[in-house]
Amino acid sequence: MSPNRPREAPAVNDSAPEPAPETAAGHRPRTVLLRGGEVYSPADPFATAMVVEGDRVAWVGSEGAADSFADGVDETVRLDGALVTPAFTDAHVHTTATGLARTGLDLGGARGPADALARIRAHAAARPDDRVLLGTGWDDSAWTERRPLSRAELDEATGRRPLYLTRVDVHSALVSTALLDLVPGITGLPGYAPDAPLTGDAHHAARAAAHASLTARQRTEAQRAALRHAASAGIGSVHECAGPEISGEDDFEGLLRLAAEEPLPRVTGYWAEAVTSAKDAARVRELGAVGAAGDLFADGSLGSHTAHLQQPYADAPHTGSALLDAGAVAAHVTACTEAGLQAGFHAIGDAALTAVTEGVRAAAERAGLARVRAARHRIEHAEMLDDRAVAAFAELALTASVQPGFDAAWGGDDGMYAERLGRERARTLNPYAALLRAGVPLALGSDSPVTPLGPWEAVRAAAFHRTPEHRISVRAAFTAHTRGGWRAVGRDDAGVLVPGAPADYAVWRTGELVVQAPDSRVANWSTDPRSGTPGLPDLTPGGQLPVCLRTVVSGRTVHARPIE
């Protein structure tokens, strides 16, 4: 780790947010000069200033050269040493659920069953008019008393009101008896158990009933709260992973409309519904989705024992749930490729990932390898990858949309992964370094509300992976969380601050900038300052993370923090 330049505690000027750029014919685009800071740009590794014209970056360079622009711009932002970077892209988000977790019952910090029940009682008392009580975030694997809550306990805590309480991984849920009563026939659906968390079809039916209780206003308020929180974290773009088993069409279309109408982060929508024809593909596009991808489930999750494994779980006598086989994968990818539509799947277990890669390879034999590669199909999570699967990702040009927060939360020799799989298998999970060495594109995200919206936390988690051989450099992780998200949707011109790129950027208060390779196994040729590699904040665990002062999307401010 080598220092770039000494830094003082920076701030940014407290001017009012910029209005939207003028784009109508005959109007000159509004220009903004940012100067006196650090600009993270491959165009100039020592840049201290940037000019934005309308919705595009117009120039990046030195403080001295910035003088020539000073008299001709509409606004000058004096950075006072602050860092300017591309805005982050979170490549996997469930926006409404994220907003509901922020505005509703979040059991993420509960210490055990007694604490969780106390929080449920308090929430029920505070929300007497809610038709269905909604909550999320419980994680029995982190409780000292490692058991989920019983239905009788839920009925007592809620006063026998309907309650839907999703597990932290969102692949199973606890429900009260009153909620079961709202779903005729649920006891006959796969995944139902008399007194255990619901999984599979039973869980999807319960979730649909619970979310149907939301009014349009509640949904919009939750979506707005989630996107504003994303903006405050320096996120300029999110990939919404929706679908018929996750959220309704009204929810999806309403979210896209909200993001288009208000000053909020961009939303790129994915609709996870199987496509077998050009008609199916057209319907996905009519919804506003860029792809039939995201959480099209090939399996479930490790925490809920529903990820599909080749060998049984270490703590359960089965191999999880196989939701798609190679034939179904091939049919979907072939139809999407022929329609020019991006395809993708949720796949976590090694058996699920084998089915997906075999299916995509079969689609390449039908539609042509070049066409499949050009479509940039994507796989969400992609956790249990062996060398063969990594090679298949590279061969088929599959994007790995991954969540480093998973390893931070559940990795390590004593984490949930080791409990579910045993330590040896757990150490193979999330092999980011192997993926990059093979040339597999990475796009980083959170799967919020599964793990929080926190891009610097995700970059830190990738760089300081709990399994050292899977670590990547801070620079590589940062690129995957900025430019990688844009490339995952087929855009190679964004996520980087160079002339002509979209003006999506964030301004940060941070400490010294460094070029950080946190492990000797990470390629570190560029850590010498003489290489001209631009520096990033020091993300050593335990240190303070950067604070977002401003987030700008397409030249328009979507978050501004007051000066302290």
Coordinates of N, CA and C in Angstrom, one line a residue, residues 135-308:
G135 N -42.1 -7.4 7.8 CA -40.8 -7.3 8.4 C -39.8 -8.1 7.6
T136 N -38.5 -7.9 8.0 CA -37.5 -8.6 7.3 C -36.2 -8.7 8.2
G137 N -35.2 -9.5 7.7 CA -33.9 -9.4 8.3 C -33.6 -10.4 9.4
W138 N -34.5 -11.3 9.8 CA -34.1 -12.2 10.9 C -33.2 -13.3 10.3
D139 N -32.2 -13.7 11.2 CA -31.2 -14.6 10.8 C -30.9 -15.5 12.0
D140 N -31.5 -16.7 12.0 CA -31.4 -17.6 13.1 C -30.0 -18.2 13.2
S141 N -29.2 -18.1 12.1 CA -27.8 -18.7 12.1 C -26.9 -17.8 13.0
A142 N -27.4 -16.5 13.2 CA -26.6 -15.6 14.1 C -27.1 -15.5 15.5
W143 N -28.1 -16.2 15.8 CA -28.7 -16.2 17.1 C -28.0 -17.3 18.0
T144 N -27.9 -17.0 19.3 CA -27.3 -18.0 20.2 C -28.3 -19.2 20.3
E145 N -29.6 -18.9 20.3 CA -30.6 -20.0 20.3 C -31.0 -20.1 18.8
R146 N -30.3 -21.1 18.2 CA -30.4 -21.2 16.7 C -31.7 -21.9 16.3
R147 N -32.8 -21.2 16.3 CA -34.1 -21.7 15.9 C -34.9 -20.5 15.4
P148 N -35.7 -20.8 14.4 CA -36.7 -19.7 14.0 C -37.8 -19.6 15.0
L149 N -38.6 -18.5 14.9 CA -39.7 -18.4 15.8 C -40.8 -19.3 15.4
S150 N -41.6 -19.8 16.4 CA -42.7 -20.7 16.1 C -43.9 -19.9 15.7
R151 N -44.9 -20.5 15.0 CA -46.1 -19.8 14.6 C -46.9 -19.4 15.8
A152 N -46.9 -20.2 16.9 CA -47.6 -19.8 18.1 C -47.0 -18.5 18.7
E153 N -45.7 -18.4 18.7 CA -45.0 -17.2 19.2 C -45.4 -16.0 18.4
L154 N -45.5 -16.2 17.0 CA -45.8 -15.1 16.2 C -47.3 -14.6 16.4
D155 N -48.2 -15.6 16.6 CA -49.6 -15.3 16.8 C -49.7 -14.5 18.1
E156 N -49.0 -14.9 19.1 CA -49.1 -14.2 20.4 C -48.5 -12.8 20.3
A157 N -47.4 -12.6 19.6 CA -46.7 -11.3 19.5 C -47.5 -10.3 18.7
T158 N -48.2 -10.8 17.7 CA -49.0 -9.9 16.8 C -50.4 -9.7 17.3
G159 N -50.9 -10.4 18.3 CA -52.3 -10.3 18.6 C -53.1 -11.0 17.6
R160 N -52.6 -12.0 17.0 CA -53.3 -12.8 16.0 C -53.6 -12.0 14.7
R161 N -52.7 -11.1 14.4 CA -52.8 -10.3 13.1 C -52.0 -10.9 12.0
P162 N -52.2 -10.7 10.8 CA -51.4 -11.2 9.7 C -50.0 -10.6 9.8
L163 N -49.0 -11.5 9.7 CA -47.6 -11.1 9.7 C -46.8 -11.8 8.6
Y164 N -46.0 -11.1 7.9 CA -45.1 -11.7 6.9 C -43.7 -11.2 7.2
L165 N -42.8 -12.2 7.6 CA -41.5 -11.8 8.1 C -40.4 -12.6 7.3
T166 N -39.8 -12.0 6.3 CA -38.9 -12.7 5.5 C -37.5 -12.8 6.2
R167 N -36.9 -14.0 5.9 CA -35.5 -14.2 6.4 C -34.6 -13.3 5.7
V168 N -33.4 -13.1 6.3 CA -32.4 -12.1 5.8 C -32.1 -12.4 4.3
D169 N -32.1 -13.7 3.9 CA -31.7 -14.0 2.5 C -32.9 -13.9 1.5
V170 N -34.1 -13.6 2.1 CA -35.4 -13.4 1.3 C -35.8 -14.7 0.6
H171 N -35.3 -15.9 1.0 CA -35.7 -17.1 0.3 C -36.6 -18.0 1.2
S172 N -37.0 -17.5 2.4 CA -37.9 -18.2 3.2 C -38.5 -17.1 4.1
A173 N -39.7 -17.4 4.8 CA -40.4 -16.4 5.6 C -41.1 -17.1 6.7
L174 N -41.2 -16.4 7.8 CA -42.1 -16.7 8.9 C -43.4 -16.0 8.7
V175 N -44.5 -16.7 8.9 CA -45.8 -16.1 8.8 C -46.7 -16.5 10.0
S176 N -47.6 -15.6 10.3 CA -48.6 -15.9 11.3 C -49.8 -16.7 10.8
T177 N -50.6 -17.3 11.7 CA -51.7 -18.1 11.2 C -52.7 -17.2 10.4
A178 N -52.8 -15.9 10.9 CA -53.8 -15.0 10.2 C -53.4 -14.8 8.8
L179 N -52.1 -14.8 8.5 CA -51.6 -14.6 7.1 C -51.9 -15.8 6.3
L180 N -51.7 -17.0 6.9 CA -52.0 -18.2 6.1 C -53.5 -18.2 5.7
D181 N -54.3 -17.7 6.6 CA -55.8 -17.7 6.3 C -56.1 -16.8 5.1
L182 N -55.2 -15.9 4.7 CA -55.4 -15.1 3.5 C -55.0 -15.7 2.2
V183 N -54.5 -16.9 2.3 CA -54.0 -17.6 1.1 C -54.6 -19.0 1.0
P184 N -55.8 -19.1 0.4 CA -56.4 -20.4 0.3 C -55.5 -21.4 -0.4
G185 N -55.5 -22.6 0.1 CA -54.7 -23.7 -0.5 C -53.2 -23.6 -0.3
I186 N -52.7 -22.7 0.6 CA -51.3 -22.6 0.8 C -50.7 -23.9 1.4
T187 N -51.5 -24.5 2.3 CA -51.0 -25.7 2.9 C -50.7 -26.9 2.0
G188 N -51.2 -26.8 0.8 CA -50.9 -27.8 -0.2 C -49.8 -27.5 -1.2
L189 N -49.2 -26.3 -1.0 CA -48.1 -25.9 -2.0 C -46.8 -26.4 -1.5
P190 N -45.9 -26.7 -2.5 CA -44.5 -27.1 -2.1 C -43.9 -26.0 -1.3
G191 N -43.2 -26.4 -0.3 CA -42.5 -25.5 0.6 C -43.2 -25.1 1.9
Y192 N -44.5 -25.6 2.0 CA -45.2 -25.4 3.2 C -44.9 -26.4 4.3
A193 N -44.7 -26.0 5.5 CA -44.5 -26.9 6.7 C -45.4 -26.3 7.8
P194 N -45.9 -27.2 8.6 CA -46.9 -26.8 9.6 C -46.4 -25.8 10.6
D195 N -45.1 -25.9 11.0 CA -44.5 -24.9 12.0 C -43.1 -24.7 11.7
A196 N -42.8 -24.3 10.4 CA -41.4 -24.0 10.0 C -41.5 -22.9 9.0
P197 N -40.4 -22.2 8.7 CA -40.4 -21.2 7.7 C -40.9 -21.7 6.3
L198 N -41.6 -20.9 5.6 CA -42.1 -21.2 4.3 C -41.0 -21.1 3.3
T199 N -40.9 -22.0 2.3 CA -40.0 -21.8 1.2 C -40.8 -22.1 -0.1
G200 N -40.1 -22.0 -1.2 CA -40.6 -22.3 -2.5 C -42.0 -21.7 -2.8
D201 N -42.9 -22.4 -3.4 CA -44.1 -21.9 -3.9 C -45.0 -21.3 -2.8
A202 N -44.9 -22.0 -1.6 CA -45.7 -21.5 -0.5 C -45.2 -20.1 0.0
H203 N -43.9 -19.9 0.0 CA -43.4 -18.6 0.3 C -43.8 -17.6 -0.7
H204 N -43.7 -17.9 -2.0 CA -44.1 -16.9 -3.0 C -45.6 -16.6 -2.9
A205 N -46.4 -17.5 -2.6 CA -47.8 -17.2 -2.4 C -48.1 -16.3 -1.2
A206 N -47.4 -16.6 -0.1 CA -47.5 -15.7 1.1 C -47.0 -14.3 0.8
R207 N -45.9 -14.2 0.1 CA -45.3 -12.9 -0.2 C -46.3 -12.1 -1.1
A208 N -46.9 -12.8 -2.1 CA -47.8 -12.1 -2.9 C -49.0 -11.5 -2.1
A209 N -49.5 -12.3 -1.2 CA -50.7 -11.9 -0.4 C -50.3 -10.7 0.5
A210 N -49.1 -10.8 1.1 CA -48.6 -9.7 2.0 C -48.4 -8.4 1.2
H211 N -47.8 -8.5 0.1 CA -47.5 -7.3 -0.7 C -48.8 -6.7 -1.3
A212 N -49.8 -7.6 -1.5 CA -51.0 -7.1 -2.1 C -51.7 -6.2 -1.1
S213 N -51.3 -6.2 0.2 CA -52.0 -5.4 1.2 C -51.5 -4.0 1.1
L214 N -50.3 -3.7 0.4 CA -49.8 -2.4 0.3 C -50.6 -1.5 -0.6
T215 N -50.8 -0.3 -0.2 CA -51.4 0.7 -1.1 C -50.4 1.2 -2.1
A216 N -50.9 1.8 -3.2 CA -49.9 2.4 -4.1 C -49.1 3.4 -3.5
R217 N -49.7 4.2 -2.5 CA -48.9 5.2 -1.8 C -47.8 4.6 -1.0
Q218 N -48.1 3.5 -0.3 CA -47.1 2.9 0.6 C -45.9 2.4 -0.3
R219 N -46.3 1.8 -1.4 CA -45.2 1.3 -2.3 C -44.3 2.4 -2.8
T220 N -45.0 3.5 -3.2 CA -44.2 4.7 -3.7 C -43.3 5.3 -2.6
E221 N -43.9 5.4 -1.4 CA -43.1 5.9 -0.3 C -41.9 5.0 0.0
A222 N -42.1 3.7 -0.1 CA -41.0 2.8 0.2 C -39.9 2.9 -0.9
Q223 N -40.3 3.0 -2.2 CA -39.4 3.1 -3.3 C -38.6 4.4 -3.2
R224 N -39.3 5.5 -2.9 CA -38.6 6.8 -2.8 C -37.6 6.7 -1.7
A225 N -38.0 6.2 -0.5 CA -37.1 6.1 0.6 C -35.8 5.3 0.3
A226 N -36.0 4.2 -0.5 CA -34.9 3.3 -0.8 C -33.9 4.1 -1.8
L227 N -34.5 4.7 -2.8 CA -33.7 5.4 -3.8 C -33.0 6.6 -3.2
R228 N -33.6 7.3 -2.3 CA -33.0 8.5 -1.7 C -31.8 8.0 -0.8
H229 N -32.0 6.9 -0.1 CA -30.9 6.3 0.7 C -29.8 5.9 -0.2
A230 N -30.1 5.3 -1.4 CA -29.0 4.9 -2.3 C -28.2 6.1 -2.7
A231 N -28.9 7.2 -3.1 CA -28.3 8.4 -3.5 C -27.3 8.9 -2.4
S232 N -27.8 8.8 -1.1 CA -26.9 9.3 0.0 C -25.7 8.5 0.2
A233 N -25.7 7.3 -0.4 CA -24.5 6.4 -0.3 C -23.6 6.6 -1.6
G234 N -23.9 7.5 -2.4 CA -23.1 7.7 -3.6 C -23.4 6.8 -4.8
I235 N -24.6 6.2 -4.7 CA -25.1 5.3 -5.7 C -25.9 6.1 -6.8
G236 N -25.5 6.0 -8.0 CA -26.2 6.8 -9.0 C -27.1 5.9 -9.9
S237 N -27.0 4.6 -9.7 CA -27.7 3.7 -10.6 C -27.9 2.4 -9.8
V238 N -29.2 1.8 -9.9 CA -29.4 0.5 -9.4 C -30.1 -0.4 -10.4
H239 N -29.8 -1.6 -10.3 CA -30.4 -2.6 -11.2 C -31.5 -3.3 -10.3
E240 N -32.8 -3.0 -10.7 CA -33.9 -3.6 -10.0 C -34.1 -5.0 -10.5
C241 N -34.0 -6.0 -9.6 CA -34.2 -7.4 -10.0 C -35.6 -7.8 -9.5
A242 N -36.6 -7.7 -10.4 CA -38.0 -7.9 -10.2 C -38.4 -9.2 -10.9
G243 N -39.7 -9.5 -10.7 CA -40.2 -10.7 -11.4 C -41.5 -11.1 -10.8
P244 N -42.3 -12.0 -11.5 CA -43.6 -12.4 -11.0 C -43.5 -13.1 -9.6
E245 N -42.4 -13.7 -9.3 CA -42.3 -14.4 -8.0 C -41.7 -13.4 -6.9
I246 N -41.4 -12.2 -7.3 CA -40.8 -11.3 -6.3 C -41.7 -10.0 -6.1
S247 N -42.2 -9.4 -7.2 CA -43.0 -8.2 -7.0 C -43.9 -8.2 -8.2
G248 N -45.0 -7.4 -8.1 CA -46.0 -7.4 -9.2 C -45.6 -6.4 -10.3
E249 N -46.3 -6.5 -11.4 CA -46.0 -5.6 -12.5 C -46.2 -4.2 -12.2
D250 N -47.3 -3.9 -11.4 CA -47.6 -2.5 -11.0 C -46.4 -2.0 -10.2
D251 N -45.9 -2.8 -9.3 CA -44.7 -2.3 -8.5 C -43.5 -2.0 -9.4
F252 N -43.3 -2.8 -10.4 CA -42.1 -2.7 -11.2 C -42.3 -1.4 -12.1
E253 N -43.4 -1.3 -12.8 CA -43.7 -0.2 -13.6 C -43.7 1.1 -12.9
G254 N -44.3 1.1 -11.6 CA -44.3 2.3 -10.8 C -43.0 2.8 -10.4
L255 N -42.1 1.8 -10.1 CA -40.7 2.2 -9.8 C -40.0 2.8 -10.9
L256 N -40.1 2.3 -12.1 CA -39.4 2.9 -13.3 C -40.0 4.3 -13.6
R257 N -41.3 4.4 -13.4 CA -41.9 5.7 -13.6 C -41.4 6.7 -12.6
L258 N -41.3 6.3 -11.3 CA -40.8 7.2 -10.2 C -39.4 7.7 -10.5
A259 N -38.5 6.8 -10.9 CA -37.1 7.1 -11.1 C -37.0 8.1 -12.3
A260 N -37.9 7.9 -13.3 CA -37.8 8.8 -14.5 C -38.4 10.2 -14.2
E261 N -39.3 10.3 -13.2 CA -39.9 11.6 -13.0 C -39.3 12.5 -11.9
E262 N -38.6 11.8 -11.0 CA -38.0 12.6 -9.8 C -36.5 12.5 -9.8
P263 N -35.9 13.5 -9.1 CA -34.4 13.5 -9.1 C -33.9 12.4 -8.2
L264 N -33.7 11.2 -8.7 CA -33.3 10.0 -8.0 C -32.3 9.3 -8.8
P265 N -31.7 8.3 -8.2 CA -30.8 7.4 -9.0 C -31.5 6.8 -10.2
R266 N -30.7 6.4 -11.2 CA -31.3 5.7 -12.4 C -31.7 4.3 -11.9
V267 N -32.8 3.8 -12.5 CA -33.2 2.4 -12.3 C -33.2 1.7 -13.6
T268 N -32.4 0.6 -13.7 CA -32.4 -0.3 -14.8 C -33.2 -1.5 -14.4
G269 N -34.3 -1.9 -15.1 CA -35.2 -2.9 -14.6 C -34.9 -4.2 -15.3
Y270 N -34.9 -5.3 -14.5 CA -34.9 -6.7 -15.0 C -36.1 -7.4 -14.5
W271 N -36.7 -8.2 -15.4 CA -38.0 -8.9 -15.1 C -37.7 -10.4 -15.3
A272 N -37.7 -11.1 -14.2 CA -37.3 -12.5 -14.2 C -38.4 -13.4 -14.5
E273 N -38.8 -13.5 -15.8 CA -39.8 -14.4 -16.2 C -39.3 -15.2 -17.4
A274 N -39.6 -16.5 -17.5 CA -39.0 -17.3 -18.5 C -39.6 -16.9 -19.9
V275 N -38.7 -16.9 -20.9 CA -39.0 -16.5 -22.2 C -38.8 -17.7 -23.1
T276 N -39.8 -18.0 -23.9 CA -39.6 -19.1 -24.9 C -40.0 -18.7 -26.3
S277 N -40.3 -17.4 -26.5 CA -40.7 -17.0 -27.8 C -40.5 -15.5 -28.0
A278 N -40.6 -15.0 -29.2 CA -40.4 -13.6 -29.5 C -41.6 -12.8 -28.8
K279 N -42.7 -13.4 -28.7 CA -43.9 -12.7 -28.0 C -43.6 -12.5 -26.6
D280 N -43.0 -13.5 -25.9 CA -42.6 -13.4 -24.5 C -41.6 -12.3 -24.3
A281 N -40.6 -12.2 -25.2 CA -39.6 -11.2 -25.1 C -40.2 -9.8 -25.3
A282 N -41.1 -9.7 -26.2 CA -41.8 -8.4 -26.5 C -42.5 -7.9 -25.2
R283 N -43.1 -8.9 -24.5 CA -43.9 -8.5 -23.3 C -42.9 -8.0 -22.2
V284 N -41.8 -8.6 -22.1 CA -40.8 -8.2 -21.1 C -40.3 -6.7 -21.5
R285 N -40.1 -6.5 -22.7 CA -39.7 -5.1 -23.1 C -40.9 -4.1 -22.8
E286 N -42.1 -4.5 -23.1 CA -43.2 -3.6 -22.9 C -43.3 -3.2 -21.4
L287 N -42.9 -4.0 -20.5 CA -42.9 -3.7 -19.1 C -41.8 -2.6 -18.8
G288 N -40.9 -2.4 -19.7 CA -39.8 -1.5 -19.4 C -38.5 -2.1 -19.0
A289 N -38.4 -3.5 -19.1 CA -37.2 -4.2 -18.6 C -36.2 -4.2 -19.7
V290 N -34.9 -4.2 -19.4 CA -33.9 -4.4 -20.4 C -33.5 -5.8 -20.6
G291 N -34.0 -6.7 -19.7 CA -33.7 -8.1 -19.8 C -34.6 -9.0 -19.0
A292 N -34.7 -10.3 -19.5 CA -35.4 -11.3 -18.7 C -34.4 -12.0 -17.9
A293 N -34.0 -11.3 -16.8 CA -32.9 -11.7 -16.0 C -33.1 -11.3 -14.6
G294 N -32.0 -11.3 -13.8 CA -32.1 -11.0 -12.4 C -32.4 -12.3 -11.7
D295 N -33.5 -12.3 -10.8 CA -33.8 -13.4 -10.0 C -34.8 -14.4 -10.7
L296 N -34.3 -14.9 -11.8 CA -35.0 -16.1 -12.4 C -34.3 -17.3 -11.8
F297 N -35.0 -17.9 -10.9 CA -34.4 -18.8 -9.9 C -34.0 -20.2 -10.5
A298 N -32.7 -20.5 -10.4 CA -32.3 -21.8 -10.7 C -32.2 -22.6 -9.4
D299 N -32.1 -21.9 -8.3 CA -32.2 -22.5 -6.9 C -32.5 -21.5 -5.9
G300 N -32.3 -21.8 -4.6 CA -32.6 -20.8 -3.6 C -31.4 -20.2 -2.9
S301 N -31.3 -20.4 -1.6 CA -30.2 -19.8 -0.8 C -29.6 -20.8 0.1
L302 N -28.3 -20.5 0.5 CA -27.7 -21.4 1.5 C -28.3 -21.3 2.8
G303 N -28.6 -20.0 3.2 CA -29.1 -19.8 4.6 C -30.4 -20.6 4.8
S304 N -31.3 -20.7 3.8 CA -32.6 -21.4 3.9 C -32.5 -22.8 3.4
H305 N -31.3 -23.3 3.2 CA -31.0 -24.7 2.8 C -31.7 -25.0 1.4
T306 N -31.9 -24.0 0.6 CA -32.6 -24.3 -0.7 C -31.6 -24.1 -1.9
A307 N -30.4 -23.6 -1.7 CA -29.4 -23.6 -2.8 C -29.2 -25.1 -3.2
H308 N -29.1 -25.3 -4.6 CA -29.0 -26.7 -5.1 C -27.5 -27.1 -5.1

